Coordinates of C-alpha atoms (C1' of nucleotides) in Angstrom, one line a residue:
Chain A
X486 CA 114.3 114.4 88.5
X487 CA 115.1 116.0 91.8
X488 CA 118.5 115.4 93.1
X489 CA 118.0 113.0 96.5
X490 CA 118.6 114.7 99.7
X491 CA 119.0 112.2 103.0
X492 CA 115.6 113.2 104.6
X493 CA 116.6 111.2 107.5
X494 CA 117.1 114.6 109.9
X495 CA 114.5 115.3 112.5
X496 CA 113.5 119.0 114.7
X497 CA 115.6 117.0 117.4
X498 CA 119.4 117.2 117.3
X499 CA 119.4 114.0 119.8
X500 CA 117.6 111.7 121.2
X501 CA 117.0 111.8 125.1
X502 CA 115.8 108.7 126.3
X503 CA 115.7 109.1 129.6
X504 CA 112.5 107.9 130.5
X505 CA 110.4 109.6 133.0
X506 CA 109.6 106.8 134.7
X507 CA 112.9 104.9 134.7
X508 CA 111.9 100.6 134.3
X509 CA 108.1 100.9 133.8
X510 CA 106.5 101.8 130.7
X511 CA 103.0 103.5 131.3
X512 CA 99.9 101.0 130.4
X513 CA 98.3 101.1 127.4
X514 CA 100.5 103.3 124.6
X515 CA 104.1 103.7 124.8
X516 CA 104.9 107.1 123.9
X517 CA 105.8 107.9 120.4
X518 CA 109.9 107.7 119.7
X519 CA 111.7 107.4 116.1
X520 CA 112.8 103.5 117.1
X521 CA 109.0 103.1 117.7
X522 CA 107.9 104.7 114.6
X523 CA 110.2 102.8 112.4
X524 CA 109.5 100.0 113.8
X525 CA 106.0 99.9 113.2
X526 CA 106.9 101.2 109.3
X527 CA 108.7 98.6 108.5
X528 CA 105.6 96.3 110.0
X529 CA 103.4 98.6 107.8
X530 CA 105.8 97.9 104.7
X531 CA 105.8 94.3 105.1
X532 CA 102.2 94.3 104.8
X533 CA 101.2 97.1 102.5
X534 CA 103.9 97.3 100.1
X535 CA 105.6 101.1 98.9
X536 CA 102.7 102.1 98.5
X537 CA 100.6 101.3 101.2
X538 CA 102.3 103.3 103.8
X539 CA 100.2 106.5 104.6
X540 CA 101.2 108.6 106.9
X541 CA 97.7 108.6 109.0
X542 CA 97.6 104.6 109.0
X543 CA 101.2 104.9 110.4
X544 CA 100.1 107.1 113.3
X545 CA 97.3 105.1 114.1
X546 CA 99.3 102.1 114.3
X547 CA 101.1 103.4 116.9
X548 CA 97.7 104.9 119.2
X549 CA 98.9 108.4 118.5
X550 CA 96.9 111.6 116.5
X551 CA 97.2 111.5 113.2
X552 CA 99.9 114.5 112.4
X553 CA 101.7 113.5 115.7
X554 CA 104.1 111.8 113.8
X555 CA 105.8 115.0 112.3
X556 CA 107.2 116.2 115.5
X557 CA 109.6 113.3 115.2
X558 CA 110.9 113.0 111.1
X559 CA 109.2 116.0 109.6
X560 CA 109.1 114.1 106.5
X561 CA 107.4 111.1 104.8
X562 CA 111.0 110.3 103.1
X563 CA 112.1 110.5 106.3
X564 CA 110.1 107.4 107.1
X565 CA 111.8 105.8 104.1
X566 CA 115.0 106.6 105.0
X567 CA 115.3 105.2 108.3
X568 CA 112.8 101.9 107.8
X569 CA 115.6 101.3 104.7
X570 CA 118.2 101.6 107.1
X571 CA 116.7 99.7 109.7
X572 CA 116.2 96.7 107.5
X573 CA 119.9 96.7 105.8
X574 CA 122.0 96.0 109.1
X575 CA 124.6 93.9 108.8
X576 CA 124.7 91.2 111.6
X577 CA 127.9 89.3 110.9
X578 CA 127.7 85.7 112.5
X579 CA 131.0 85.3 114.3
X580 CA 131.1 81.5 114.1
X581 CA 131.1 81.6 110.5
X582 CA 134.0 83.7 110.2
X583 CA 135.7 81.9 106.9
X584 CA 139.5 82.2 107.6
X585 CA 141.0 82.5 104.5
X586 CA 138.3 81.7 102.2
X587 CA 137.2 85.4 100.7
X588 CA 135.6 83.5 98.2
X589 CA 132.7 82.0 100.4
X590 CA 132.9 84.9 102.9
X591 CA 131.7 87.5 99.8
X592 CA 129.4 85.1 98.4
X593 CA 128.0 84.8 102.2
X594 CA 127.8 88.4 102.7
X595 CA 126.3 89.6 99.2
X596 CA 123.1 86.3 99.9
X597 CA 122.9 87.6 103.5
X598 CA 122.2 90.5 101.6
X599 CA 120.1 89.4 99.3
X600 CA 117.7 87.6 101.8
X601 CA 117.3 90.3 103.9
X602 CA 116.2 92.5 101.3
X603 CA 113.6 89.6 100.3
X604 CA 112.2 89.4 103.9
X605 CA 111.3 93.3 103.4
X606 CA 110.3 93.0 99.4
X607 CA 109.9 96.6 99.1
X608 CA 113.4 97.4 100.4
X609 CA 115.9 96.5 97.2
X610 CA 113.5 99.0 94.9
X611 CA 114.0 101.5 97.1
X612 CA 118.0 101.2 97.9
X613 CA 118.6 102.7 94.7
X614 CA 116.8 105.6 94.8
X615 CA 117.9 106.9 98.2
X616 CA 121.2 108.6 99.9
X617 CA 123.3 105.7 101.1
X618 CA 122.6 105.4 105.3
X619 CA 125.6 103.8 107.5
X620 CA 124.4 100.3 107.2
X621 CA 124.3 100.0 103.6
X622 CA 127.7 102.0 103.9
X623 CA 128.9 99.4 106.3
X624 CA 128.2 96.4 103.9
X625 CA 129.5 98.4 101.0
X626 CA 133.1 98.6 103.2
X627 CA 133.4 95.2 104.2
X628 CA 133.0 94.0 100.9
X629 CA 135.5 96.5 99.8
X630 CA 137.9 94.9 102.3
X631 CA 137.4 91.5 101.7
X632 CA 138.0 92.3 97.8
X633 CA 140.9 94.3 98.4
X634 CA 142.1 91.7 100.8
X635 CA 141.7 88.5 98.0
X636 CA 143.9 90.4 95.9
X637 CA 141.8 92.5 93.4
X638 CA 144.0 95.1 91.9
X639 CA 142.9 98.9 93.0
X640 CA 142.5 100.2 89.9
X641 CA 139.9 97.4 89.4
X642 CA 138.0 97.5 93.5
X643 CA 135.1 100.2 92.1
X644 CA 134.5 98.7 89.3
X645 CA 134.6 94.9 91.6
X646 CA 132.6 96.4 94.0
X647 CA 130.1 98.2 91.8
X648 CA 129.6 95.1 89.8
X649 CA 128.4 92.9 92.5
X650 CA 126.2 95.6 93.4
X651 CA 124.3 95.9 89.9
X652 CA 124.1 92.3 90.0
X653 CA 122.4 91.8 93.8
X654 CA 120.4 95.1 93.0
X655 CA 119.0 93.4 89.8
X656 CA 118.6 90.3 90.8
X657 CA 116.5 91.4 94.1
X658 CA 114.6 94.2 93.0
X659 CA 113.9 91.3 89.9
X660 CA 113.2 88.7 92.4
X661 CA 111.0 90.8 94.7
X662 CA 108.7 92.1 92.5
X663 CA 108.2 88.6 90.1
X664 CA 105.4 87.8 92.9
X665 CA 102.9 85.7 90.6
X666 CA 100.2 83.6 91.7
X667 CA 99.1 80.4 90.5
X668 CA 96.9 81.4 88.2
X669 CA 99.5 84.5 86.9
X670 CA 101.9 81.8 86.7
X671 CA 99.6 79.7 84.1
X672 CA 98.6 82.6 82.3
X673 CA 101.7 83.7 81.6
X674 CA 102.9 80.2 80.3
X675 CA 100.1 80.4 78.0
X676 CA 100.8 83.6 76.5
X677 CA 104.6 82.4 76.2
X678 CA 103.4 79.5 74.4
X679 CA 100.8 81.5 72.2
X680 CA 103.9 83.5 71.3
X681 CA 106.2 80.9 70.8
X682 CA 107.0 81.6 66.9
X683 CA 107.9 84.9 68.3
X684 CA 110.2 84.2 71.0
X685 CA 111.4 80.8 70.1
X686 CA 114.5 80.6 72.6
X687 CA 113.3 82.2 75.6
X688 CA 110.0 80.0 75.3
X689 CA 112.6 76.6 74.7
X690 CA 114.2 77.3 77.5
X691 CA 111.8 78.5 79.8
X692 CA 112.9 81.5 80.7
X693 CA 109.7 83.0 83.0
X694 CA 109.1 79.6 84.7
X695 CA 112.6 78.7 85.8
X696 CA 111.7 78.9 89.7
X697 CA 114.5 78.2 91.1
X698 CA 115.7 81.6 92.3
X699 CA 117.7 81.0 94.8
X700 CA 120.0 78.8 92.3
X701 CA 119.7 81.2 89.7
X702 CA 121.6 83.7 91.9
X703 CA 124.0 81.8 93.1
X704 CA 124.9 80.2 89.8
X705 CA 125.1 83.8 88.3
X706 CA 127.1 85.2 91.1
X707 CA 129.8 82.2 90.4
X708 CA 129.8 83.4 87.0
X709 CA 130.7 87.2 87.8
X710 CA 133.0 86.3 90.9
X711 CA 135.3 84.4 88.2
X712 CA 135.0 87.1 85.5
X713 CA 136.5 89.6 89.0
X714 CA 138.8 87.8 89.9
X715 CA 139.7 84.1 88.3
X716 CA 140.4 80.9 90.7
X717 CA 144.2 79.6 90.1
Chain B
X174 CA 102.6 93.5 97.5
X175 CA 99.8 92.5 95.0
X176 CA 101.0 90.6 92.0
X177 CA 101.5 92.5 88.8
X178 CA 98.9 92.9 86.0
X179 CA 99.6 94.0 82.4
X180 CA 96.7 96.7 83.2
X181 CA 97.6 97.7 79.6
X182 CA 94.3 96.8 78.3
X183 CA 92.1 99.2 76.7
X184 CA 88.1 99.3 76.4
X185 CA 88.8 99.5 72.8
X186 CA 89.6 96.3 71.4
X187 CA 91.4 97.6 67.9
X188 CA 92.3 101.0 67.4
X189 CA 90.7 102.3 64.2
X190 CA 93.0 104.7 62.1
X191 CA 90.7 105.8 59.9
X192 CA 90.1 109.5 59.8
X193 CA 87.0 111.5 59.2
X194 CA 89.0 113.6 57.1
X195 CA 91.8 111.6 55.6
X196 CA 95.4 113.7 55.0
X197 CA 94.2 116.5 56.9
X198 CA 94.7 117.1 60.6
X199 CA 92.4 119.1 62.2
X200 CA 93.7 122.5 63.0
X201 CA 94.0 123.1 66.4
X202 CA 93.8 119.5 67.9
X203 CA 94.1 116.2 66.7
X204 CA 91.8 113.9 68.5
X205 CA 92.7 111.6 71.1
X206 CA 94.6 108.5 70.4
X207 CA 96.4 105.8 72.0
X208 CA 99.6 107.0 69.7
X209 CA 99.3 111.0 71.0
X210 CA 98.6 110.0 74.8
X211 CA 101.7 107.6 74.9
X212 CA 103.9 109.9 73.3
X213 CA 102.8 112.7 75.9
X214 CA 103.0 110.3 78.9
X215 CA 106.7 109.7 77.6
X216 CA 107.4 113.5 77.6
X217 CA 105.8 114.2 80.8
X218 CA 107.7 111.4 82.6
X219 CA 111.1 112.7 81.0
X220 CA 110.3 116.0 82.2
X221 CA 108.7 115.5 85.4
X222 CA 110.0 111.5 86.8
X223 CA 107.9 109.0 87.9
X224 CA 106.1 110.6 90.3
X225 CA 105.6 113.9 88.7
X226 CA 103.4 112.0 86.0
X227 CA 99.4 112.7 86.5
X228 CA 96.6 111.9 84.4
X229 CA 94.9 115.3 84.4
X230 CA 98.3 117.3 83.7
X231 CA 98.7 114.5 80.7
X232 CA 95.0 115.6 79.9
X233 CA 95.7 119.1 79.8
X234 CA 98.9 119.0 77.9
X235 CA 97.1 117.1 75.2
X236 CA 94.6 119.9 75.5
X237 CA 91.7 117.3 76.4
X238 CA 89.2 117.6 79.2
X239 CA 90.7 116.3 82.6
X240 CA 88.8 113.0 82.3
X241 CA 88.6 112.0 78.6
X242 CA 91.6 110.1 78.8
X243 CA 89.8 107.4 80.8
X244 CA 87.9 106.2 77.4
X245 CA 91.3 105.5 75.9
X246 CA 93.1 103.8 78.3
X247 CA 91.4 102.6 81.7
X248 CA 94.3 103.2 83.9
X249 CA 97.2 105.4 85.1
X250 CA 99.0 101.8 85.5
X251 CA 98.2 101.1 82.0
X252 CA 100.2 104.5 80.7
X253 CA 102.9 103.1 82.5
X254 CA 102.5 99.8 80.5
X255 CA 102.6 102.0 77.3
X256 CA 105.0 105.0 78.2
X257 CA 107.6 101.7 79.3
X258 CA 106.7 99.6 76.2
X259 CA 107.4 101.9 73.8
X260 CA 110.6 103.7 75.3
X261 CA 112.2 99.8 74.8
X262 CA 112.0 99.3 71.0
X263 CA 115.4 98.2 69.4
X264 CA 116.2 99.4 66.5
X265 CA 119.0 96.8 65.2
X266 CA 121.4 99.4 63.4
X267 CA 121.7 97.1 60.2
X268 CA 125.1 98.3 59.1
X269 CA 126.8 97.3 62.8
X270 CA 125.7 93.2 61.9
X271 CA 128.8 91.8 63.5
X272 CA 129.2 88.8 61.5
X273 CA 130.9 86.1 64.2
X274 CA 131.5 88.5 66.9
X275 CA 129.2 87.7 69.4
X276 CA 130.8 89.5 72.6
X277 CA 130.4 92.5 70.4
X278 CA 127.1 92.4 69.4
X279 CA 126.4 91.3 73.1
X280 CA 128.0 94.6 74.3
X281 CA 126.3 96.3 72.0
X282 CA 123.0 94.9 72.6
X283 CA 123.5 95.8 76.3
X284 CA 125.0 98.8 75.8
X285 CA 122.0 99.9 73.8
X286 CA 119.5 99.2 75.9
X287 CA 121.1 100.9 78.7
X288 CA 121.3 104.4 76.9
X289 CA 117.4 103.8 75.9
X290 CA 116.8 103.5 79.7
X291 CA 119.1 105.8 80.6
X292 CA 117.4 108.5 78.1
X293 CA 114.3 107.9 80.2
X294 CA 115.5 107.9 83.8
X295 CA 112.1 106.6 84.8
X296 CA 112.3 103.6 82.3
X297 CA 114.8 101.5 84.7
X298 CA 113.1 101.6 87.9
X299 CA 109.4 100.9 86.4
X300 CA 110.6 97.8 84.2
X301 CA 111.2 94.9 87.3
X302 CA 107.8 95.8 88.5
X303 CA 105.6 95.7 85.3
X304 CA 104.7 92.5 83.4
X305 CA 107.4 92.1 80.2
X306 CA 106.1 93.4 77.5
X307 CA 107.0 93.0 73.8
X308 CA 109.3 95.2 73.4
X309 CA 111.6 93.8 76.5
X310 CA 110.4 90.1 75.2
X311 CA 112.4 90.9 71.8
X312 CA 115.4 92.2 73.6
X313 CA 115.7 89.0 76.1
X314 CA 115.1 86.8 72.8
X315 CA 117.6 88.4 71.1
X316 CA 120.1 88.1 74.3
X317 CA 119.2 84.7 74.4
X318 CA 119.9 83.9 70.6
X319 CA 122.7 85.0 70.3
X320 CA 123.8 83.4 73.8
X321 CA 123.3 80.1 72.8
X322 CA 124.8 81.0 69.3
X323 CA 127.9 82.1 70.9
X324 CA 127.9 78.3 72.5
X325 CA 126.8 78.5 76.4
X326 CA 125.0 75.5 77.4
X327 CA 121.1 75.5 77.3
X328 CA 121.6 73.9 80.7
X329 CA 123.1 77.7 81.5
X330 CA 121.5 80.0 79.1
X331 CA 118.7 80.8 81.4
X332 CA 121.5 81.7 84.5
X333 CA 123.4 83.7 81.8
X334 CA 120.4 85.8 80.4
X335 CA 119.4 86.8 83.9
X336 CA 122.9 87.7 85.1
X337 CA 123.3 90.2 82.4
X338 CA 119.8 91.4 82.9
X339 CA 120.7 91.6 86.9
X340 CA 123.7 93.6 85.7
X341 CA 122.3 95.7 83.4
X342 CA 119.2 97.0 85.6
X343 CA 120.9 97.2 88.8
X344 CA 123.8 99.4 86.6
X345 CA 121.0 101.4 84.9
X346 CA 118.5 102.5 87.9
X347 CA 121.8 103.1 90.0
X348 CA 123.1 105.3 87.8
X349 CA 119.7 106.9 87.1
X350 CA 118.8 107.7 90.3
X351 CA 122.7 108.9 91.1
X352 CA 122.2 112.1 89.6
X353 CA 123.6 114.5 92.2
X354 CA 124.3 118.5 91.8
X355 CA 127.7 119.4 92.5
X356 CA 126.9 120.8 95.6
X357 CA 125.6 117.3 96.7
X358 CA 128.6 115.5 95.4
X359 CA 130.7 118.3 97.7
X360 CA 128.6 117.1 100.2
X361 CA 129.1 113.8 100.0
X362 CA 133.0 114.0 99.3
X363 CA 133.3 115.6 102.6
X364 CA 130.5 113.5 104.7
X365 CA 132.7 110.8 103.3
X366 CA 135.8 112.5 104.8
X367 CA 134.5 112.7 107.7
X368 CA 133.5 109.4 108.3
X369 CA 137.1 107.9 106.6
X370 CA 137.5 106.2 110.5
X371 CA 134.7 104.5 109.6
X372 CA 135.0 103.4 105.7
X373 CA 138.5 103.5 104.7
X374 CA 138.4 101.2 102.3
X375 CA 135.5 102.7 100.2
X376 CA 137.0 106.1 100.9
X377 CA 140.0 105.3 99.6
X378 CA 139.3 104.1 96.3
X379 CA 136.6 107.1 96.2
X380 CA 133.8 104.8 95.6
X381 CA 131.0 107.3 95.7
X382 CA 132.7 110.0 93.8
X383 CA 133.7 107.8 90.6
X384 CA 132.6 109.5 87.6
X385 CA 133.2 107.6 84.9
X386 CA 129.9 105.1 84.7
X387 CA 130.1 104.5 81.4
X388 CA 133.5 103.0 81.6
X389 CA 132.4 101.1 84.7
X390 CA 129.3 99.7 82.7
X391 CA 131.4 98.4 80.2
X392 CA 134.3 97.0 82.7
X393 CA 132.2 94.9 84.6
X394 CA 130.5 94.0 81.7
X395 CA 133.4 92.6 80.4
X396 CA 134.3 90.9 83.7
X397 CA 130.9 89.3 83.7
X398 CA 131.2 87.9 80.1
X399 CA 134.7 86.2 80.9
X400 CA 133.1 84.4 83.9
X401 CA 130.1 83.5 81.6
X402 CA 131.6 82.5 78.7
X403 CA 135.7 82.7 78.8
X404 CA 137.7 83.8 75.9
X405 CA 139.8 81.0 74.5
Chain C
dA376 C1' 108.7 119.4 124.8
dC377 C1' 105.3 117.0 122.8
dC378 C1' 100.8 116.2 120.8
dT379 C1' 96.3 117.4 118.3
dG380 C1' 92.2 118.5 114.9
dA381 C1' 90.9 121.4 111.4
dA382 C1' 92.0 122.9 107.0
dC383 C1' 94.4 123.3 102.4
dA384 C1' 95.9 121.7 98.2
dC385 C1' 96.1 118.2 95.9
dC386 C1' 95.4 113.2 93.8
dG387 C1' 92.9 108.9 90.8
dT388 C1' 88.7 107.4 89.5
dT389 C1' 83.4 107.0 88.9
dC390 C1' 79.4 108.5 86.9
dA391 C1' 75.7 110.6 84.8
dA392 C1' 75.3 113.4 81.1
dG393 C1' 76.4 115.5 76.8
dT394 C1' 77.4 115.3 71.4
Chain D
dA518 C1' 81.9 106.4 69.5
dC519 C1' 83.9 109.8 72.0
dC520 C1' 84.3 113.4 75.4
dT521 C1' 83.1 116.2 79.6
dG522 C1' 82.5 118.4 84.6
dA523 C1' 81.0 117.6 89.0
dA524 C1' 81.7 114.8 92.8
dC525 C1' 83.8 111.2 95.9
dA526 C1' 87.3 109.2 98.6
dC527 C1' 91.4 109.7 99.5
dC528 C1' 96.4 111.7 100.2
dG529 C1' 100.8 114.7 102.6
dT530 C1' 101.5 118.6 105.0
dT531 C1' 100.8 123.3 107.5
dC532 C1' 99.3 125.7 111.3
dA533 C1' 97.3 127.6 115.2
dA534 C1' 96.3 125.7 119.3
dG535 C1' 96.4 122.8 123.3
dT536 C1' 99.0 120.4 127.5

DNA sequence: ACCTGAACACCGTTCAAGT
DNA sequence: ACCTGAACACCGTTCAAGT
């Protein structure tokens, strides 16, 4: 397995986006730019999945010839790169700024997290596998902070930090991909019950039905934030 | 994103063993079988990742004809089925029966199945998106056994079997896609550096240059058993 | 500086045909 | 029952060429 390289670097050093016609963008096609591009790759994403972004369907999205698009990121991991860090910005609300409660700010954060990743289904399988971009960075600080800040003991802030990590990547990735229809949804109750004298506990207590995600998550997350660091 | 199928279906409905020359192989080849194609598909994916796994390499390395694999299993989606399947087994070490320790035999449980995965780098990314398959079905049974025979709540055996599954796939493809070269992870120390203005905290406590994962693995997993179930 | 189509080297899978 | 090669419909990316 190939060691992960960024990707994200372009044939331009910057960006110039000085329009030639300052305050009126010509009719019909915009012309092709990286916010544009991964713009419209997220778009693609949503609909299509990790595996339904091709390069040629992306260019066509956007009015432009086919191989126009490698000009601008050189690179289909590129593409990946940048719609992942589009989608992982952190917009902190300022209203909800919990004064001295780290407890609900970090379970605020890590579920803001959590349902942004949701709205773009694909994105948690991918944060894994890719070099860390400034937003993800960003969220990764900030809950470093807030940690440090409630009193976690240095020696223990990775190993806090890491932990809530494998738990929101988990539960997301999980989450995101457990997609069943209806009729999946029957079928697989059927095969559970079928199996039953095989898996007695997990088909007692319902263990692939239990919808209630959302709960689930939040229930668990309670579970590890007093394993991290105990209320008094 | 289409819901998952099993796909692991073959147009065979039983797979006869019976050989046209019993206790001796063919020189040469053996024929095709479900056994020698899944066995290959595991190699192939160790060797080459996810991505580097396709059907008429596996063909060739079997020394079949490109397509003859198509008779045998339908699917590339369906190796994946098998290749994931069979890289899950447990194989309880009798002696290591901890009689009441449950947190033991927990650890050890997850600790296990980690290494599997983590002797298959492939193995923990491709497991949230396929359907659970017996193999994975024994493993969560087990979990949940000995859960509830540890005491948690049946009311919270459900949140407790996915937390520690969150944890332990989030851990697992993390580390498994983490595997940099050392001129990366000089890379990364000093990108890091240079960006301390903008990450203190994380750069202090050297969060992306931590090497010790299996100590981290078993840290949090401890911190995540004391919130499930605390120690009295 | 920015865009383009033709072309290359692949893929997974189908199918008619072999034994 | 089991295997095969040719062929189809795709892909990502390169490159020489346009403006």
């Amino acid at each position: 397995m190939a060691a992960k390289r960024s990707g994200a670097e372009s044939k331009q050093s910057r960006r110039t986006v000085a329009s030639p016609r300052p305050g009126q963008e010509p009719r019909g096609e915009a012309p092709l730019s990286l916010e544009r591009i991964v713009a419209s790759a997220v778009e693609l994403l949503d609909a299509e999945g990790l595996d339904g972004l091709k390069m040629r369907q992306l260019a066509d999205r956007l009015g432009a010839g086919a191989m126009s698009l490698y000009w601008h990121v050189g690179n289909k991991e590129a593409v990946f790169d940048l719609a992942l860090d589009a989608v992982l910005e952190y917009r902190r609300s300022p209203e909800i700024v919990a004064p001295q409660d780290w407890r609900g700010e970090i379970i605020h954060m890590l579920e803001d997290w959590r349902a942004g990743m949701l709205r773009h289904p694909w994105s948690a399988s991918l944060l894994p596998r890719r070099a860390l971009g400034p937003n993800i960075l960003s969220r990764l600080e900030l809950l470093g902070k807030t940690l440090s800040k409630a009193g976690v003991a240095d020696a223990d802030l990775n190993v806090a930090i890491w932990s809530l990590w494998n738990y929101v990547i988990g539960a997301t990735i999980t989450r995101a991909n457990f997609e069943l229809s209806d009729d999946d949804r029957a079928a697989a109750q059927q095969r559970l019950t079928d199996l039953s004298q095989h898996y007695p506990t997990i088909e007692r207590s319902r263990l692939l039905l239990d919808n209630d995600w959302d709960g689930a998550f939040r229930k668990g997350l309670d579970f590890l934030l007093d394993g991290l660091a105990p209320r008094e």
